[in-house]
mmCIF file of C-alpha atoms in Angstrom:
data_model
loop_
_atom_site.group_PDB
_atom_site.id
_atom_site.type_symbol
_atom_site.label_atom_id
_atom_site.label_comp_id
_atom_site.label_asym_id
_atom_site.label_seq_id
_atom_site.Cartn_x
_atom_site.Cartn_y
_atom_site.Cartn_z
ATOM 1 C CA MET A 1 -17.677 24.272 12.750
ATOM 2 C CA ALA A 2 -17.640 22.864 9.210
ATOM 3 C CA PRO A 3 -15.574 25.294 7.128
ATOM 4 C CA ASP A 4 -14.881 25.267 3.415
ATOM 5 C CA GLN A 5 -11.222 24.440 3.034
ATOM 6 C CA ARG A 6 -8.764 26.411 0.953
ATOM 7 C CA GLY A 7 -9.851 26.516 -2.666
ATOM 8 C CA TYR A 8 -13.470 25.528 -2.096
ATOM 9 C CA SER A 9 -14.562 28.951 -0.911
ATOM 10 C CA ALA A 10 -14.629 31.801 -3.426
ATOM 11 C CA ALA A 11 -13.207 34.040 -0.707
ATOM 12 C CA ALA A 12 -10.221 31.748 -0.082
ATOM 13 C CA ARG A 13 -9.151 30.442 -3.474
ATOM 14 C CA PRO A 14 -5.528 31.418 -4.130
ATOM 15 C CA LEU A 15 -3.836 30.593 -7.417
ATOM 16 C CA GLY A 16 -0.764 28.400 -7.624
ATOM 17 C CA VAL A 17 -0.008 24.805 -6.687
ATOM 18 C CA GLU A 18 2.565 25.981 -4.154
ATOM 19 C CA LEU A 19 -0.256 27.523 -2.113
ATOM 20 C CA TYR A 20 -1.839 24.131 -1.410
ATOM 21 C CA THR A 21 0.939 22.390 0.487
ATOM 22 C CA SER A 22 0.041 20.445 3.614
ATOM 23 C CA ASP A 23 1.827 22.959 5.855
ATOM 24 C CA LEU A 24 -0.359 25.803 4.593
ATOM 25 C CA LEU A 25 -3.540 23.746 4.765
ATOM 26 C CA MET A 26 -2.751 22.739 8.341
ATOM 27 C CA ALA A 27 -2.077 26.367 9.219
ATOM 28 C CA ASP A 28 -5.508 27.328 7.865
ATOM 29 C CA ALA A 29 -7.278 24.862 10.149
ATOM 30 C CA LEU A 30 -5.267 25.814 13.209
ATOM 31 C CA ALA A 31 -5.838 29.513 12.524
ATOM 32 C CA LEU A 32 -9.585 28.884 12.545
ATOM 33 C CA MET A 33 -9.313 27.235 15.945
ATOM 34 C CA ASP A 34 -7.141 30.068 17.222
ATOM 35 C CA ASN A 35 -9.705 32.582 16.000
ATOM 36 C CA CYS A 36 -12.392 30.644 17.881
ATOM 37 C CA ARG A 37 -10.174 30.675 20.974
ATOM 38 C CA ALA A 38 -10.277 26.894 21.105
ATOM 39 C CA PRO A 39 -7.129 25.579 22.776
ATOM 40 C CA ARG A 40 -8.440 22.013 22.316
ATOM 41 C CA PHE A 41 -10.919 20.681 19.799
ATOM 42 C CA HIS A 42 -12.440 17.563 18.285
ATOM 43 C CA LEU A 43 -11.295 17.004 14.711
ATOM 44 C CA VAL A 44 -13.327 15.259 12.001
ATOM 45 C CA GLY A 45 -12.293 14.899 8.364
ATOM 46 C CA HIS A 46 -13.199 13.035 5.184
ATOM 47 C CA ASP A 47 -11.015 12.281 2.154
ATOM 48 C CA TRP A 48 -8.561 15.202 1.770
ATOM 49 C CA GLY A 49 -10.003 16.654 4.944
ATOM 50 C CA GLY A 50 -9.172 13.319 6.546
ATOM 51 C CA GLN A 51 -5.629 13.445 5.214
ATOM 52 C CA LEU A 52 -5.253 16.874 6.764
ATOM 53 C CA ALA A 53 -6.828 15.694 10.012
ATOM 54 C CA TRP A 54 -4.245 12.904 10.371
ATOM 55 C CA LEU A 55 -1.429 15.407 9.874
ATOM 56 C CA ILE A 56 -2.861 17.929 12.334
ATOM 57 C CA ALA A 57 -3.419 15.282 15.010
ATOM 58 C CA ALA A 58 0.117 13.955 14.592
ATOM 59 C CA ALA A 59 1.677 17.387 15.013
ATOM 60 C CA ASN A 60 -0.727 18.814 17.609
ATOM 61 C CA SER A 61 -1.667 16.036 20.017
ATOM 62 C CA ASP A 62 -1.884 18.596 22.821
ATOM 63 C CA ARG A 63 -4.722 20.384 21.022
ATOM 64 C CA VAL A 64 -6.680 17.562 19.387
ATOM 65 C CA ALA A 65 -9.076 15.986 21.903
ATOM 66 C CA THR A 66 -10.316 13.273 19.539
ATOM 67 C CA LEU A 67 -9.748 12.428 15.896
ATOM 68 C CA THR A 68 -12.356 11.015 13.527
ATOM 69 C CA VAL A 69 -11.478 10.199 9.929
ATOM 70 C CA LEU A 70 -13.806 8.921 7.229
ATOM 71 C CA SER A 71 -12.492 6.931 4.265
ATOM 72 C CA ARG A 72 -8.912 8.237 4.083
ATOM 73 C CA PRO A 73 -6.410 5.888 5.786
ATOM 74 C CA HIS A 74 -3.462 7.117 7.810
ATOM 75 C CA PRO A 75 -1.018 8.668 5.281
ATOM 76 C CA ALA A 76 1.692 6.092 5.988
ATOM 77 C CA ALA A 77 -0.781 3.224 5.625
ATOM 78 C CA PHE A 78 -2.068 4.723 2.395
ATOM 79 C CA ALA A 79 1.442 5.182 1.002
ATOM 80 C CA ARG A 80 2.448 1.625 1.883
ATOM 81 C CA ALA A 81 -0.678 0.141 0.342
ATOM 82 C CA MET A 82 -0.254 2.182 -2.835
ATOM 83 C CA THR A 83 3.288 0.819 -3.134
ATOM 84 C CA GLU A 84 2.768 -2.799 -2.079
ATOM 85 C CA ASP A 85 -0.798 -3.564 -3.132
ATOM 86 C CA PRO A 86 -1.537 -3.520 -6.904
ATOM 87 C CA GLU A 87 -5.249 -3.293 -6.157
ATOM 88 C CA GLN A 88 -4.759 -0.104 -4.137
ATOM 89 C CA ALA A 89 -2.464 1.321 -6.814
ATOM 90 C CA ASN A 90 -5.277 0.837 -9.306
ATOM 91 C CA ARG A 91 -7.849 2.351 -6.948
ATOM 92 C CA SER A 92 -5.603 5.411 -6.575
ATOM 93 C CA GLN A 93 -5.079 5.927 -10.303
ATOM 94 C CA HIS A 94 -7.019 9.203 -10.133
ATOM 95 C CA HIS A 95 -4.265 10.682 -7.953
ATOM 96 C CA ARG A 96 -1.889 10.311 -10.897
ATOM 97 C CA THR A 97 -4.466 11.321 -13.496
ATOM 98 C CA PHE A 98 -5.297 14.580 -11.738
ATOM 99 C CA ARG A 99 -1.625 15.569 -11.799
ATOM 100 C CA GLN A 100 -1.438 15.381 -15.602
ATOM 101 C CA PRO A 101 -1.277 18.660 -17.588
ATOM 102 C CA ASP A 102 -4.551 17.935 -19.419
ATOM 103 C CA ALA A 103 -6.496 16.947 -16.293
ATOM 104 C CA LEU A 104 -8.607 20.103 -16.137
ATOM 105 C CA ASP A 105 -9.730 19.837 -19.756
ATOM 106 C CA ARG A 106 -10.566 16.157 -19.393
ATOM 107 C CA LEU A 107 -12.589 16.705 -16.234
ATOM 108 C CA ARG A 108 -14.598 19.563 -17.771
ATOM 109 C CA GLN A 109 -15.623 17.544 -20.825
ATOM 110 C CA ASN A 110 -19.356 16.938 -21.278
ATOM 111 C CA ASN A 111 -20.308 18.924 -18.197
ATOM 112 C CA PHE A 112 -17.963 17.026 -15.853
ATOM 113 C CA LYS A 113 -19.267 13.665 -17.053
ATOM 114 C CA ILE A 114 -16.395 11.665 -15.528
ATOM 115 C CA LEU A 115 -16.875 13.131 -12.065
ATOM 116 C CA ARG A 116 -20.669 13.126 -12.250
ATOM 117 C CA SER A 117 -20.702 9.458 -13.215
ATOM 118 C CA ALA A 118 -18.443 8.599 -10.284
ATOM 119 C CA LEU A 119 -20.794 10.331 -7.838
ATOM 120 C CA GLU A 120 -23.870 8.760 -9.404
ATOM 121 C CA ARG A 121 -22.331 5.297 -9.026
ATOM 122 C CA GLU A 122 -21.920 6.069 -5.333
ATOM 123 C CA GLY A 123 -25.638 6.755 -5.048
ATOM 124 C CA ILE A 124 -25.270 10.453 -4.240
ATOM 125 C CA ALA A 125 -28.562 12.356 -4.573
ATOM 126 C CA ALA A 126 -28.892 14.334 -7.806
ATOM 127 C CA GLU A 127 -29.552 17.602 -5.969
ATOM 128 C CA ASN A 128 -26.347 17.188 -3.975
ATOM 129 C CA ILE A 129 -24.366 16.447 -7.122
ATOM 130 C CA ASP A 130 -25.755 19.604 -8.735
ATOM 131 C CA THR A 131 -24.693 21.620 -5.699
ATOM 132 C CA TYR A 132 -21.149 20.260 -5.865
ATOM 133 C CA PHE A 133 -20.796 21.154 -9.524
ATOM 134 C CA GLN A 134 -22.211 24.627 -9.031
ATOM 135 C CA THR A 135 -19.148 25.212 -6.883
ATOM 136 C CA LEU A 136 -16.746 23.570 -9.350
ATOM 137 C CA ASN A 137 -18.097 25.822 -12.104
ATOM 138 C CA GLU A 138 -17.021 28.923 -10.197
ATOM 139 C CA PRO A 139 -13.894 30.662 -11.539
ATOM 140 C CA GLY A 140 -10.761 28.869 -10.366
ATOM 141 C CA ALA A 141 -12.639 26.256 -8.311
ATOM 142 C CA LEU A 142 -11.681 23.171 -10.310
ATOM 143 C CA GLU A 143 -8.074 24.340 -10.516
ATOM 144 C CA ALA A 144 -8.022 24.758 -6.748
ATOM 145 C CA ALA A 145 -9.496 21.292 -6.180
ATOM 146 C CA ILE A 146 -6.886 19.727 -8.456
ATOM 147 C CA ASN A 147 -4.122 21.659 -6.703
ATOM 148 C CA TRP A 148 -4.742 19.559 -3.593
ATOM 149 C CA TYR A 149 -3.597 16.542 -5.607
ATOM 150 C CA ARG A 150 -0.781 18.319 -7.392
ATOM 151 C CA ALA A 151 0.755 19.753 -4.228
ATOM 152 C CA ALA A 152 0.619 16.476 -2.298
ATOM 153 C CA ASN A 153 3.318 13.835 -2.250
ATOM 154 C CA ILE A 154 1.609 11.003 -0.435
ATOM 155 C CA ALA A 155 4.312 8.437 -1.113
ATOM 156 C CA SER A 156 6.959 10.430 0.772
ATOM 157 C CA MET A 157 4.885 11.532 3.760
ATOM 158 C CA GLN A 158 6.450 10.546 7.081
ATOM 159 C CA ILE A 159 4.443 11.357 10.196
ATOM 160 C CA PRO A 160 4.605 9.919 13.707
ATOM 161 C CA PRO A 161 1.972 7.557 15.137
ATOM 162 C CA ILE A 162 -1.265 9.161 16.273
ATOM 163 C CA SER A 163 -1.495 9.296 20.053
ATOM 164 C CA VAL A 164 -4.963 10.844 20.441
ATOM 165 C CA ALA A 165 -8.171 8.803 20.650
ATOM 166 C CA THR A 166 -8.990 7.921 17.046
ATOM 167 C CA LEU A 167 -12.063 6.658 15.208
ATOM 168 C CA TYR A 168 -11.531 5.517 11.632
ATOM 169 C CA ILE A 169 -14.618 4.767 9.523
ATOM 170 C CA TRP A 170 -14.308 2.957 6.203
ATOM 171 C CA GLY A 171 -16.897 1.750 3.720
ATOM 172 C CA THR A 172 -16.333 -1.790 2.490
ATOM 173 C CA ALA A 173 -17.364 -0.756 -1.040
ATOM 174 C CA ASP A 174 -15.155 2.339 -1.209
ATOM 175 C CA PRO A 175 -13.781 2.342 -4.782
ATOM 176 C CA THR A 176 -10.763 4.464 -3.819
ATOM 177 C CA VAL A 177 -9.597 2.765 -0.604
ATOM 178 C CA GLY A 178 -9.117 -0.989 -0.336
ATOM 179 C CA ARG A 179 -9.099 -3.181 2.736
ATOM 180 C CA ARG A 180 -5.304 -3.399 3.007
ATOM 181 C CA ALA A 181 -4.897 0.360 3.367
ATOM 182 C CA ALA A 182 -7.800 0.541 5.805
ATOM 183 C CA GLU A 183 -6.510 -2.262 8.022
ATOM 184 C CA LEU A 184 -2.897 -1.030 7.944
ATOM 185 C CA THR A 185 -4.043 2.195 9.602
ATOM 186 C CA ALA A 186 -4.124 0.493 13.013
ATOM 187 C CA GLN A 187 -0.335 0.149 12.890
ATOM 188 C CA PHE A 188 0.058 3.922 12.896
ATOM 189 C CA VAL A 189 -2.148 4.783 15.884
ATOM 190 C CA SER A 190 -0.558 4.418 19.316
ATOM 191 C CA GLY A 191 -3.486 5.840 21.283
ATOM 192 C CA PRO A 192 -7.005 4.438 21.776
ATOM 193 C CA TYR A 193 -8.255 3.273 18.387
ATOM 194 C CA ARG A 194 -11.556 2.119 16.949
ATOM 195 C CA PHE A 195 -11.982 0.913 13.375
ATOM 196 C CA VAL A 196 -15.556 0.739 12.085
ATOM 197 C CA GLU A 197 -16.490 -0.864 8.784
ATOM 198 C CA ILE A 198 -19.689 0.303 7.107
ATOM 199 C CA GLU A 199 -20.883 -2.702 5.120
ATOM 200 C CA GLY A 200 -21.655 -1.657 1.558
ATOM 201 C CA GLY A 201 -20.527 1.899 2.195
ATOM 202 C CA GLY A 202 -18.766 3.702 -0.627
ATOM 203 C CA HIS A 203 -16.382 6.624 -0.579
ATOM 204 C CA PHE A 204 -19.049 9.169 0.368
ATOM 205 C CA ILE A 205 -20.328 7.296 3.384
ATOM 206 C CA ILE A 206 -21.560 10.426 5.142
ATOM 207 C CA ASP A 207 -23.966 11.014 2.235
ATOM 208 C CA GLN A 208 -25.009 7.372 2.120
ATOM 209 C CA PHE A 209 -25.350 6.688 5.854
ATOM 210 C CA PRO A 210 -25.777 10.099 7.545
ATOM 211 C CA ASP A 211 -27.549 8.867 10.677
ATOM 212 C CA ARG A 212 -25.111 6.013 11.291
ATOM 213 C CA ILE A 213 -22.080 8.238 10.789
ATOM 214 C CA ALA A 214 -23.508 10.960 13.031
ATOM 215 C CA GLN A 215 -24.143 8.405 15.782
ATOM 216 C CA LEU A 216 -20.583 7.070 15.583
ATOM 217 C CA VAL A 217 -19.029 10.526 15.625
ATOM 218 C CA ILE A 218 -21.120 11.733 18.569
ATOM 219 C CA GLU A 219 -20.256 8.615 20.580
ATOM 220 C CA HIS A 220 -16.578 9.185 19.892
ATOM 221 C CA LEU A 221 -16.692 12.867 20.808
ATOM 222 C CA ARG A 222 -18.330 12.008 24.120
ATOM 223 C CA SER A 223 -15.299 9.899 25.004
ATOM 224 C CA ASP A 224 -13.462 13.159 25.722
ATOM 225 C CA ALA A 225 -15.415 16.125 27.042
ATOM 226 C CA LEU A 226 -12.566 18.597 26.413
#
């Protein structure tokens, strides 16, 4: 199952920053699994989906068979790197920018030029970029996407170590996540852990290296047959 998360689906796009807190986002994912009658499941997430995956695995180790996260470090590792590493603080500048009152207007300028340019620099195919912005042009979609940033407080997140089998995949050329944050993640996983670096991979490594990522994920899932 690869669901649209809250805000990205026109049928699940509530208004209000307070409706995008981590507790509510976690509840959405768990409700999907409950509806599928899945007492245990493999969990895979990228970027904000990865952030959510870390939180779900920490709080529901009895239900998460394996955890796979792409790009996004463990929340505590990310918070520490943002505080202690000036390079990571600079890489994470967009987290602060998106929380500014004029963020929506700035992002919409010139047909989303800022965001489009960022995706183009990552080598994302033009047709995929067009698909992404078709969604962001829907009523309330950009506001919902920004609400993920505005509702989060990464610096204050405190979660226990991850005890489930974890695969963390990071691209060495990710412009938003530096090496310190990526390597610190190991300190916050107490269970079996594998860290894979994708040489030259950017933030959207699943778009750039789909076959390699699929192979890694399948291998990891096979480590626990539920």
